[in-house]
């Protein structure tokens, strides 16, 4: 078995977009996109191994060296404070982390808030810096319901097009930061597999330049 | 002599490291007492973890279980001595990054403190590289010069955003560096910071690259120091690969000149960390300089290793 790169890819929607980019730069492996339940793929010709993992776990696989490189949303890196090299912004999966709530909620006047979120660390840091105190309620999905059933005053969540917010009569009160997919590397792998990791960086850069031409 | 089978792999590795330190003239430092909790609070900037286990002593004084050894060594230094060459093998108490609870961790460390020459500093880095070779056949020592950062930040007037610049370097994050420098730095300094961000070359090539990046004569001293370090290591037939890389984890406040980390292929984060911390030791004795490193043996999976 060749000692190629171990690559952590996010499953589901974002994974498809990342895979399309990898294919364009010559790092595709057709079996990954076949409809199967396999999670580990070994490309014998190139020696690379691909793992399909939950998007929120990609950075963990890379930080602890199970994978050399990975592709992950900036939201996950911020939330986990991941100790990895963040080498390149692929510019895909673009969205924003926002504070949202009901239209009439007096967000700017409130000094204390009940905040529901799947991003407790990002929320804690943001409100600490903005001078508001908060009660933090950590949820794992369907965050938009929280203000509607008085579980929280506001939510901190990912907003892509804003459709889900609109359909639940919510509006963005404040944007915290933009988010997109990043190419990351384990800090030790960066030295031991530097040539390959840098090669992917260069290929991603070239691809962006071609697309901009 | 005792049979080798009586010892664990970790103990054998410990003995080999001790043998190396003793052969280079270092003597064992033993820490048999505890420091007050307040001592560590006053020196929080120099601790890698903010979590400290404390307890009340018999007289009611709040004391701490050792989170660090170097601070105690400095506190208890005999400043009439010209040069201290010390190593320690002590349990420390910290919450590792991957853990939610305190752990007892055996830490090896080496310190050279006193009125030192450049050669003393180079010898310590040589010792770090040799220690890595005892741990693994294919180690790499990554070297950075924090004083180059400090000079650049001072010259460019970027002290207000230096933490953000440092974060960008720690993560080799060009996007963040661009954001941070966009409105704050002129083109000349932006270009220098960006060139340093991805610098990752064997020491000799790295120094040549550094010469082209840092044309200002204020950096001549740094480049000369690095060149002398390279010559020192090269003359000793060192088998450890040494790279120049400016993404050294943490330590800008602690390490004021050269800092370094050691890595091996089987461990996903640094297994050795150290550097020159003369500013810290000068608070104790103005004529002193200091350099040291710690080895984190707990990161090695000894069960998966050959005896």
Short mmCIF file of C-alpha atoms in Angstrom, two decimals:
data_model
loop_
_atom_site.label_atom_id
_atom_site.label_comp_id
_atom_site.label_asym_id
_atom_site.label_seq_id
_atom_site.Cartn_x
_atom_site.Cartn_y
_atom_site.Cartn_z
CA UNK A 1 0.00 0.00 0.00
CA UNK A 2 1.46 3.36 -1.03
CA UNK A 3 1.84 5.97 1.69
CA UNK A 4 -0.26 8.60 -0.03
CA UNK A 5 -2.51 11.22 1.49
CA UNK A 6 -5.35 10.41 3.87
CA UNK A 7 -8.15 12.77 2.91
CA UNK A 8 -11.22 13.50 5.08
CA UNK A 9 -14.25 14.54 3.03
CA UNK A 10 -17.57 15.77 4.35
CA UNK A 11 -20.56 13.57 3.58
CA UNK A 12 -23.76 14.81 1.92
CA UNK A 13 -24.33 18.08 0.08
CA UNK A 14 -21.08 19.90 0.82
CA UNK A 15 -19.19 16.68 0.05
CA UNK A 16 -20.52 16.64 -3.51
CA UNK A 17 -19.30 20.18 -4.13
CA UNK A 18 -15.89 19.42 -2.63
CA UNK A 19 -15.66 16.22 -4.65
CA UNK A 20 -16.38 18.16 -7.85
CA UNK A 21 -13.44 20.47 -7.07
CA UNK A 22 -11.15 17.55 -6.25
CA UNK A 23 -12.06 15.90 -9.56
CA UNK A 24 -11.17 19.07 -11.42
CA UNK A 25 -7.69 19.17 -9.89
CA UNK A 26 -7.03 15.47 -10.54
CA UNK A 27 -7.78 14.13 -7.07
CA UNK A 28 -11.13 12.52 -7.88
CA UNK A 29 -11.94 8.86 -7.30
CA UNK A 30 -15.14 7.76 -9.01
CA UNK A 31 -16.12 5.11 -6.46
CA UNK A 32 -16.72 7.82 -3.85
CA UNK A 33 -19.72 9.15 -5.75
CA UNK A 34 -21.18 5.68 -6.40
CA UNK A 35 -24.31 5.03 -4.41
CA UNK A 36 -22.95 2.88 -1.61
CA UNK A 37 -22.62 2.89 2.14
CA UNK A 38 -18.85 2.59 2.06
CA UNK A 39 -17.06 5.25 4.07
CA UNK A 40 -13.40 4.47 3.31
CA UNK A 41 -11.98 4.35 -0.22
CA UNK A 42 -8.45 3.50 -1.27
CA UNK A 43 -7.24 4.77 -4.63
CA UNK A 44 -4.63 2.15 -5.45
CA UNK A 45 -3.25 4.01 -8.45
CA UNK A 46 -2.44 7.18 -6.51
CA UNK A 47 -2.10 5.66 -3.04
CA UNK A 48 -4.57 8.09 -1.49
CA UNK A 49 -7.21 7.08 1.05
CA UNK A 50 -10.51 8.96 1.32
CA UNK A 51 -12.74 8.99 4.42
CA UNK A 52 -16.33 10.16 4.23
CA UNK A 53 -17.16 11.65 7.62
CA UNK A 54 -19.77 13.88 9.21
CA UNK A 55 -18.94 17.49 8.15
CA UNK A 56 -18.57 18.58 11.78
CA UNK A 57 -15.98 15.82 12.37
CA UNK A 58 -13.64 16.56 9.44
CA UNK A 59 -11.42 18.94 11.44
CA UNK A 60 -11.17 16.43 14.31
CA UNK A 61 -9.93 13.69 11.96
CA UNK A 62 -7.31 16.09 10.61
CA UNK A 63 -6.24 17.61 13.93
CA UNK A 64 -5.60 14.19 15.49
CA UNK A 65 -3.78 12.88 12.43
CA UNK A 66 -6.28 10.21 11.28
CA UNK A 67 -6.39 12.26 8.07
CA UNK A 68 -3.57 14.39 6.61
CA UNK A 69 -5.88 16.88 4.95
CA UNK A 70 -9.58 17.68 4.85
CA UNK A 71 -12.23 20.05 3.55
CA UNK A 72 -14.39 21.73 6.15
CA UNK A 73 -16.63 24.72 6.76
CA UNK A 74 -15.14 27.72 8.55
CA UNK A 75 -18.01 27.48 11.08
CA UNK A 76 -16.68 24.12 12.28
CA UNK A 77 -13.12 25.44 12.57
CA UNK A 78 -14.31 28.42 14.62
CA UNK A 79 -16.59 26.38 16.85
CA UNK A 80 -13.97 23.71 17.63
CA UNK A 81 -11.03 26.14 17.69
CA UNK A 82 -9.31 23.47 15.59
CA UNK A 83 -5.54 23.26 15.78
CA UNK A 84 -4.87 22.72 12.06
CA UNK A 85 -3.34 24.63 9.17
CA UNK A 86 -6.08 26.48 7.30
CA UNK A 87 -4.47 26.68 3.89
CA UNK A 88 -7.05 27.78 1.36
CA UNK A 89 -10.59 29.07 0.93
CA UNK A 90 -12.35 27.04 -1.76
CA UNK A 91 -15.08 29.66 -1.97
CA UNK A 92 -17.82 27.04 -2.00
CA UNK A 93 -20.61 26.44 0.52
CA UNK A 94 -20.73 30.20 1.13
CA UNK A 95 -23.05 31.34 3.91
CA UNK A 96 -23.04 33.46 7.09
CA UNK A 97 -23.28 32.84 10.81
CA UNK A 98 -25.96 35.23 12.04
CA UNK A 99 -27.96 36.26 15.05
CA UNK A 100 -31.63 35.95 14.04
CA UNK A 101 -34.96 36.36 15.76
CA UNK A 102 -38.49 37.61 15.34
CA UNK A 103 -38.79 40.86 13.39
CA UNK A 104 -40.19 42.86 16.28
CA UNK A 105 -37.71 41.64 18.87
CA UNK A 106 -35.73 44.67 20.18
CA UNK A 107 -32.34 42.98 19.73
CA UNK A 108 -30.19 46.12 19.91
CA UNK A 109 -31.85 47.40 23.10
CA UNK A 110 -31.49 44.14 25.04
CA UNK A 111 -28.47 43.76 27.32
CA UNK A 112 -29.29 40.18 28.31
CA UNK A 113 -30.41 37.51 25.85
CA UNK A 114 -31.53 33.90 25.80
CA UNK A 115 -29.63 32.43 22.83
CA UNK A 116 -30.33 29.07 21.21
CA UNK A 117 -27.62 27.70 18.93
CA UNK A 118 -25.67 24.79 17.58
CA UNK A 119 -22.54 26.98 17.97
CA UNK A 120 -22.10 27.55 21.73
CA UNK A 121 -18.44 28.57 21.52
CA UNK A 122 -18.88 31.03 18.64
CA UNK A 123 -21.94 32.52 20.40
CA UNK A 124 -20.20 32.83 23.77
CA UNK A 125 -17.21 34.60 22.22
CA UNK A 126 -19.32 36.90 20.05
CA UNK A 127 -21.65 38.12 22.80
CA UNK A 128 -18.78 38.49 25.27
CA UNK A 129 -17.06 40.84 22.79
CA UNK A 130 -20.28 42.71 22.04
CA UNK A 131 -20.97 43.41 25.72
CA UNK A 132 -24.24 41.47 26.04
CA UNK A 133 -24.74 38.78 28.68
CA UNK A 134 -26.45 35.59 27.59
CA UNK A 135 -28.14 32.39 28.72
CA UNK A 136 -26.91 29.79 26.27
CA UNK A 137 -29.18 26.97 25.10
CA UNK A 138 -27.38 24.40 22.97
CA UNK A 139 -29.54 22.59 20.42
CA UNK A 140 -28.65 20.12 17.68
CA UNK A 141 -31.02 21.11 14.87
CA UNK A 142 -34.26 22.91 13.87
CA UNK A 143 -32.96 25.97 15.71
CA UNK A 144 -35.50 28.26 14.01
CA UNK A 145 -38.27 26.95 16.27
CA UNK A 146 -36.61 28.21 19.46
CA UNK A 147 -37.77 31.89 19.34
CA UNK A 148 -41.20 30.87 18.04
CA UNK A 149 -41.94 28.72 21.11
CA UNK A 150 -40.25 31.14 23.57
CA UNK A 151 -37.35 28.80 24.21
CA UNK A 152 -34.99 31.66 23.35
CA UNK A 153 -34.99 35.36 22.38
CA UNK A 154 -32.71 34.82 19.40
CA UNK A 155 -30.79 32.10 17.60
CA UNK A 156 -27.24 31.92 16.27
CA UNK A 157 -27.24 29.82 13.15
CA UNK A 158 -25.96 29.38 9.61
CA UNK A 159 -27.86 31.46 7.05
CA UNK A 160 -27.39 30.62 3.38
CA UNK A 161 -30.26 32.14 1.36
CA UNK A 162 -32.46 33.18 4.28
CA UNK A 163 -35.43 31.12 3.01
CA UNK A 164 -35.75 29.01 6.18
CA UNK A 165 -35.69 32.16 8.31
CA UNK A 166 -38.34 33.86 6.16
CA UNK A 167 -40.59 30.81 6.21
CA UNK A 168 -40.47 30.88 10.00
CA UNK A 169 -41.02 34.65 10.23
CA UNK A 170 -37.50 35.33 11.46
CA UNK A 171 -35.02 38.01 10.35
CA UNK A 172 -31.28 38.50 10.66
CA UNK A 173 -30.46 40.95 13.47
CA UNK A 174 -26.68 40.78 13.14
CA UNK A 175 -24.13 39.00 10.94
CA UNK A 176 -21.30 37.43 12.98
CA UNK A 177 -19.03 36.20 10.18
CA UNK A 178 -18.98 34.79 6.65
CA UNK A 179 -18.40 31.08 6.19
CA UNK A 180 -17.06 28.96 3.33
CA UNK A 181 -15.22 25.69 2.80
CA UNK A 182 -11.55 25.56 3.75
CA UNK A 183 -8.71 23.24 2.75
CA UNK A 184 -7.01 22.20 6.00
CA UNK A 185 -3.96 20.12 6.88
CA UNK A 186 -2.61 18.38 9.97
CA UNK A 187 0.40 20.31 11.28
CA UNK A 188 2.70 17.29 11.40
CA UNK A 189 1.56 15.93 8.02
CA UNK A 190 2.33 19.36 6.57
CA UNK A 191 6.02 18.61 7.13
CA UNK A 192 6.11 14.90 6.33
CA UNK A 193 3.84 15.14 3.25
CA UNK A 194 4.66 18.71 2.32
CA UNK A 195 5.08 18.22 -1.41
CA UNK A 196 1.62 16.65 -1.91
CA UNK A 197 -0.14 19.07 0.44
CA UNK A 198 1.45 22.08 -1.25
CA UNK A 199 0.67 20.59 -4.67
CA UNK A 200 -3.05 20.53 -3.85
CA UNK A 201 -2.78 24.13 -2.60
CA UNK A 202 -1.19 25.20 -5.90
CA UNK A 203 -3.77 23.27 -7.95
CA UNK A 204 -6.65 24.89 -6.04
CA UNK A 205 -5.11 28.31 -6.60
CA UNK A 206 -4.67 27.65 -10.32
CA UNK A 207 -8.23 26.39 -10.59
CA UNK A 208 -9.53 29.58 -9.01
CA UNK A 209 -7.42 31.67 -11.40
CA UNK A 210 -8.75 29.70 -14.41
CA UNK A 211 -12.33 30.12 -13.22
CA UNK A 212 -11.81 33.86 -12.81
CA UNK A 213 -10.38 34.27 -16.32
CA UNK B 1 22.69 -4.91 36.14
CA UNK B 2 18.92 -5.31 35.87
CA UNK B 3 17.55 -7.15 32.84
CA UNK B 4 16.02 -4.93 30.17
CA UNK B 5 12.73 -6.92 30.34
CA UNK B 6 12.14 -5.47 33.82
CA UNK B 7 11.62 -1.99 32.40
CA UNK B 8 8.74 -0.57 30.39
CA UNK B 9 9.40 0.98 26.98
CA UNK B 10 8.71 4.40 28.48
CA UNK B 11 11.24 3.83 31.27
CA UNK B 12 13.92 2.71 28.81
CA UNK B 13 13.33 5.81 26.71
CA UNK B 14 13.52 7.95 29.85
CA UNK B 15 16.86 6.39 30.80
CA UNK B 16 18.27 7.02 27.33
CA UNK B 17 17.25 10.67 27.51
CA UNK B 18 18.78 11.03 30.98
CA UNK B 19 21.97 9.42 29.70
CA UNK B 20 22.10 11.99 26.89
CA UNK B 21 21.50 14.96 29.22
CA UNK B 22 24.13 13.75 31.70
CA UNK B 23 26.66 13.20 28.89
CA UNK B 24 26.23 16.87 27.92
CA UNK B 25 26.95 18.09 31.47
CA UNK B 26 23.37 18.65 32.66
CA UNK B 27 22.46 17.75 36.24
CA UNK B 28 19.13 16.59 37.66
CA UNK B 29 16.81 19.21 39.15
CA UNK B 30 14.32 17.80 41.64
CA UNK B 31 11.28 19.74 42.74
CA UNK B 32 10.14 18.39 46.07
CA UNK B 33 7.91 21.26 47.23
CA UNK B 34 4.89 23.12 45.91
CA UNK B 35 4.58 26.76 44.86
CA UNK B 36 1.79 29.09 46.02
CA UNK B 37 -1.15 29.28 43.64
CA UNK B 38 -0.65 33.05 43.45
CA UNK B 39 2.83 32.51 41.94
CA UNK B 40 1.32 30.83 38.88
CA UNK B 41 -1.47 33.42 38.62
CA UNK B 42 1.18 36.18 38.43
CA UNK B 43 2.95 34.28 35.64
CA UNK B 44 -0.12 33.09 33.73
CA UNK B 45 1.26 34.45 30.43
CA UNK B 46 4.04 31.90 30.59
CA UNK B 47 1.83 28.86 31.14
CA UNK B 48 0.54 26.90 28.16
CA UNK B 49 -2.62 25.89 30.04
CA UNK B 50 -4.66 28.20 32.27
CA UNK B 51 -6.02 25.30 34.34
CA UNK B 52 -4.28 24.87 37.69
CA UNK B 53 -5.09 22.37 40.43
CA UNK B 54 -4.85 24.04 43.83
CA UNK B 55 -5.18 22.98 47.44
CA UNK B 56 -4.99 24.56 50.91
CA UNK B 57 -1.76 23.86 52.78
CA UNK B 58 -1.79 23.19 56.55
CA UNK B 59 -1.42 26.91 57.32
CA UNK B 60 -4.25 27.81 54.94
CA UNK B 61 -2.03 29.09 52.09
CA UNK B 62 -3.44 28.24 48.69
CA UNK B 63 -0.83 26.08 46.92
CA UNK B 64 -0.75 24.55 43.43
CA UNK B 65 0.07 21.12 42.07
CA UNK B 66 2.81 21.78 39.52
CA UNK B 67 1.44 22.91 36.14
CA UNK B 68 4.98 23.77 35.01
CA UNK B 69 8.56 23.28 36.17
CA UNK B 70 10.51 26.07 34.43
CA UNK B 71 8.91 28.89 36.44
CA UNK B 72 9.93 27.21 39.71
CA UNK B 73 13.46 26.66 38.48
CA UNK B 74 13.77 30.37 37.71
CA UNK B 75 12.19 31.41 41.00
CA UNK B 76 14.63 29.30 43.00
CA UNK B 77 17.78 30.11 40.99
CA UNK B 78 21.06 30.81 42.73
CA UNK B 79 22.11 33.91 40.79
CA UNK B 80 25.69 33.82 42.05
CA UNK B 81 26.29 30.85 39.76
CA UNK B 82 27.48 31.69 36.25
CA UNK B 83 25.69 28.94 34.39
CA UNK B 84 23.00 26.42 35.32
CA UNK B 85 22.63 23.33 33.15
CA UNK B 86 19.64 21.42 34.45
CA UNK B 87 17.29 18.67 33.40
CA UNK B 88 14.19 17.42 35.15
CA UNK B 89 11.82 14.52 35.01
CA UNK B 90 8.73 15.50 36.99
CA UNK B 91 5.01 14.90 37.03
CA UNK B 92 2.97 17.94 36.12
CA UNK B 93 -0.80 18.42 36.31
CA UNK B 94 -2.63 19.83 33.30
CA UNK B 95 -5.79 19.45 31.26
CA UNK B 96 -4.59 18.24 27.85
CA UNK B 97 -6.37 19.72 24.83
CA UNK B 98 -8.25 16.50 24.06
CA UNK B 99 -9.36 16.00 27.65
CA UNK B 100 -11.93 17.56 29.95
CA UNK B 101 -10.11 16.44 33.08
CA UNK B 102 -6.76 17.00 34.76
CA UNK B 103 -4.08 14.44 34.07
CA UNK B 104 -0.77 13.61 35.71
CA UNK B 105 1.83 13.92 32.97
CA UNK B 106 5.49 12.94 33.15
CA UNK B 107 7.43 15.82 31.63
CA UNK B 108 11.07 15.82 30.69
CA UNK B 109 12.75 19.16 30.37
CA UNK B 110 16.15 20.73 29.93
CA UNK B 111 17.16 24.28 30.83
CA UNK B 112 20.36 26.25 30.39
CA UNK B 113 20.28 29.51 32.37
CA UNK B 114 22.97 32.04 33.20
CA UNK B 115 25.54 34.24 31.54
CA UNK B 116 25.46 32.38 28.26
CA UNK B 117 27.23 32.43 24.92
CA UNK B 118 25.59 31.79 21.55
CA UNK B 119 27.25 28.39 21.65
CA UNK B 120 25.33 27.53 24.84
CA UNK B 121 22.10 28.38 23.04
CA UNK B 122 23.07 26.35 19.96
CA UNK B 123 24.08 23.40 22.13
CA UNK B 124 20.63 23.31 23.67
CA UNK B 125 19.00 23.16 20.22
CA UNK B 126 21.46 20.43 19.28
CA UNK B 127 20.41 18.55 22.42
CA UNK B 128 16.74 18.93 21.45
CA UNK B 129 17.52 17.46 18.01
CA UNK B 130 19.50 14.59 19.56
CA UNK B 131 16.66 13.88 22.02
CA UNK B 132 14.26 13.55 19.11
CA UNK B 133 16.58 10.99 17.50
CA UNK B 134 16.38 8.88 20.65
CA UNK B 135 12.58 8.94 20.37
CA UNK B 136 12.26 8.26 16.62
CA UNK B 137 14.34 7.49 13.51
CA UNK B 138 12.80 10.22 11.38
CA UNK B 139 12.24 13.34 13.49
CA UNK B 140 12.05 16.94 12.32
CA UNK B 141 12.93 20.02 14.34
CA UNK B 142 11.10 23.17 13.21
CA UNK B 143 12.81 26.44 14.06
CA UNK B 144 11.43 29.96 14.17
CA UNK B 145 12.80 33.32 15.31
CA UNK B 146 10.20 35.21 17.35
CA UNK B 147 12.39 38.33 17.50
CA UNK B 148 11.95 38.70 13.73
CA UNK B 149 8.18 38.90 14.30
CA UNK B 150 8.64 41.43 17.05
CA UNK B 151 10.93 43.63 14.94
CA UNK B 152 8.57 43.47 11.97
CA UNK B 153 5.52 44.26 14.09
CA UNK B 154 7.33 47.16 15.74
CA UNK B 155 8.64 48.57 12.43
CA UNK B 156 5.26 48.27 10.74
CA UNK B 157 3.45 49.75 13.77
CA UNK B 158 1.17 46.71 14.09
CA UNK B 159 1.41 46.00 17.81
CA UNK B 160 -2.36 46.45 18.25
CA UNK B 161 -3.10 43.57 15.90
CA UNK B 162 -0.10 41.37 16.66
CA UNK B 163 -2.22 38.61 18.24
CA UNK B 164 -4.28 38.32 15.06
CA UNK B 165 -1.14 38.23 12.91
CA UNK B 166 0.25 35.52 15.14
CA UNK B 167 -2.97 33.50 14.87
CA UNK B 168 -2.73 33.72 11.08
CA UNK B 169 0.85 32.41 11.28
CA UNK B 170 -0.03 29.59 13.68
CA UNK B 171 -2.64 28.36 11.18
CA UNK B 172 -0.78 29.30 7.97
CA UNK B 173 -3.97 31.17 7.17
CA UNK B 174 -3.27 33.56 4.29
CA UNK B 175 -6.91 34.63 4.13
CA UNK B 176 -6.86 35.80 7.75
CA UNK B 177 -3.46 37.47 7.28
CA UNK B 178 -4.79 39.39 4.27
CA UNK B 179 -7.86 40.49 6.25
CA UNK B 180 -5.77 41.61 9.21
CA UNK B 181 -3.20 43.49 7.15
CA UNK B 182 -5.62 44.95 4.61
CA UNK B 183 -6.15 48.30 6.31
CA UNK B 184 -3.23 48.27 8.72
CA UNK B 185 0.02 47.54 6.92
CA UNK B 186 1.68 49.10 3.90
CA UNK B 187 2.54 46.96 0.88
CA UNK B 188 6.16 46.41 1.88
CA UNK B 189 5.32 44.82 5.23
CA UNK B 190 2.32 42.92 3.85
CA UNK B 191 4.62 41.30 1.29
CA UNK B 192 7.14 40.33 3.99
CA UNK B 193 4.53 38.80 6.29
CA UNK B 194 2.99 36.85 3.41
CA UNK B 195 6.37 35.52 2.30
CA UNK B 196 7.15 34.38 5.85
CA UNK B 197 3.76 32.71 6.30
CA UNK B 198 4.49 29.80 3.96
CA UNK B 199 8.23 29.59 4.56
CA UNK B 200 8.97 25.92 5.22
CA UNK B 201 12.45 24.90 4.11
CA UNK B 202 15.50 23.03 5.37
CA UNK B 203 17.41 25.44 7.62
CA UNK B 204 20.19 26.30 5.14
CA UNK B 205 17.77 26.97 2.27
CA UNK B 206 15.40 28.75 4.64
CA UNK B 207 18.14 31.15 5.71
CA UNK B 208 18.90 31.98 2.07
CA UNK B 209 15.20 32.62 1.46
CA UNK B 210 15.05 34.75 4.59
CA UNK B 211 17.91 36.88 3.26
CA UNK B 212 15.83 37.80 0.23
CA UNK B 213 12.63 38.38 2.24
CA UNK B 214 14.26 40.50 4.94
CA UNK B 215 16.47 42.93 3.08
CA UNK B 216 16.49 45.55 5.85
CA UNK B 217 19.79 45.69 7.72
CA UNK B 218 17.98 45.52 11.05
CA UNK B 219 17.53 41.79 10.37
CA UNK B 220 21.20 41.09 9.56
CA UNK B 221 21.83 40.14 13.17
CA UNK B 222 18.99 37.58 13.10
CA UNK B 223 20.19 36.04 9.85
CA UNK B 224 23.76 35.88 11.10
CA UNK B 225 22.56 34.15 14.30
CA UNK B 226 20.60 31.58 12.30
CA UNK B 227 23.57 31.01 9.99
CA UNK B 228 25.83 30.41 12.99
CA UNK B 229 23.25 28.00 14.39
CA UNK B 230 23.18 26.13 11.09
CA UNK B 231 27.00 25.90 11.01
CA UNK B 232 27.02 24.63 14.60
CA UNK B 233 24.48 21.88 13.83
CA UNK B 234 26.03 21.00 10.45
CA UNK B 235 29.47 20.50 12.02
CA UNK B 236 28.05 17.85 14.37
CA UNK B 237 26.81 15.32 11.81
CA UNK B 238 23.25 15.67 13.07
CA UNK B 239 20.80 13.17 11.57
CA UNK B 240 17.68 15.15 12.57
CA UNK B 241 16.16 17.22 9.79
CA UNK B 242 15.96 20.88 10.77
CA UNK B 243 13.49 23.19 9.03
CA UNK B 244 12.84 26.91 9.21
CA UNK B 245 9.11 27.54 9.67
CA UNK B 246 7.37 30.51 11.26
CA UNK B 247 4.18 28.77 12.35
CA UNK B 248 5.47 27.78 15.78
CA UNK B 249 2.61 27.15 18.20
CA UNK B 250 2.09 29.85 20.87
CA UNK B 251 4.92 31.34 22.90
CA UNK B 252 5.40 34.87 21.50
CA UNK B 253 5.26 36.23 25.04
CA UNK B 254 7.39 33.43 26.43
CA UNK B 255 10.03 32.77 23.80
CA UNK B 256 11.69 36.03 22.82
CA UNK B 257 14.18 34.78 20.25
CA UNK B 258 14.57 31.31 18.74
CA UNK B 259 11.70 28.93 19.40
CA UNK B 260 11.45 25.37 18.16
CA UNK B 261 9.18 22.33 18.07
CA UNK B 262 10.01 18.70 17.45
CA UNK B 263 7.75 16.33 15.57
CA UNK B 264 7.81 12.63 14.69
CA UNK B 265 5.64 10.84 12.10
CA UNK B 266 3.65 8.70 14.56
CA UNK B 267 2.39 11.61 16.72
CA UNK B 268 -0.07 14.13 15.27
CA UNK B 269 1.18 17.15 17.23
CA UNK B 270 4.51 18.40 18.55
CA UNK B 271 6.35 16.08 20.93
CA UNK B 272 9.01 18.61 21.95
CA UNK B 273 8.74 22.35 22.43
CA UNK B 274 11.24 24.94 23.52
CA UNK B 275 13.10 28.13 22.90
CA UNK B 276 15.02 31.07 24.31
CA UNK B 277 13.23 32.92 27.12
CA UNK B 278 15.81 35.45 28.30
CA UNK B 279 13.23 38.20 29.03
CA UNK B 280 11.59 36.01 31.64
CA UNK B 281 14.82 35.13 33.42
CA UNK B 282 16.09 38.75 33.33
CA UNK B 283 13.37 39.64 35.83
CA UNK B 284 15.39 37.48 38.23
CA UNK B 285 18.93 38.43 37.16
CA UNK B 286 19.65 41.07 34.53
CA UNK B 287 22.83 39.49 33.21
CA UNK B 288 21.14 36.11 32.65
CA UNK B 289 19.85 34.52 29.48
CA UNK B 290 17.93 31.28 29.23
CA UNK B 291 16.84 28.56 26.86
CA UNK B 292 15.09 25.25 27.41
CA UNK B 293 12.74 22.63 26.08
CA UNK B 294 10.20 20.11 27.29
CA UNK B 295 9.44 16.65 25.92
CA UNK B 296 5.91 15.22 26.02
CA UNK B 297 6.39 11.46 26.26
CA UNK B 298 2.71 10.94 27.09
CA UNK B 299 1.89 11.55 23.43
CA UNK B 300 3.69 8.37 22.35
CA UNK B 301 1.68 5.17 22.09
CA UNK B 302 4.24 2.86 23.69
CA UNK B 303 2.01 -0.21 23.26
CA UNK B 304 2.37 0.02 19.50
CA UNK B 305 6.18 0.22 19.64
CA UNK B 306 8.90 -2.38 19.40
CA UNK B 307 10.87 -2.85 22.63
#
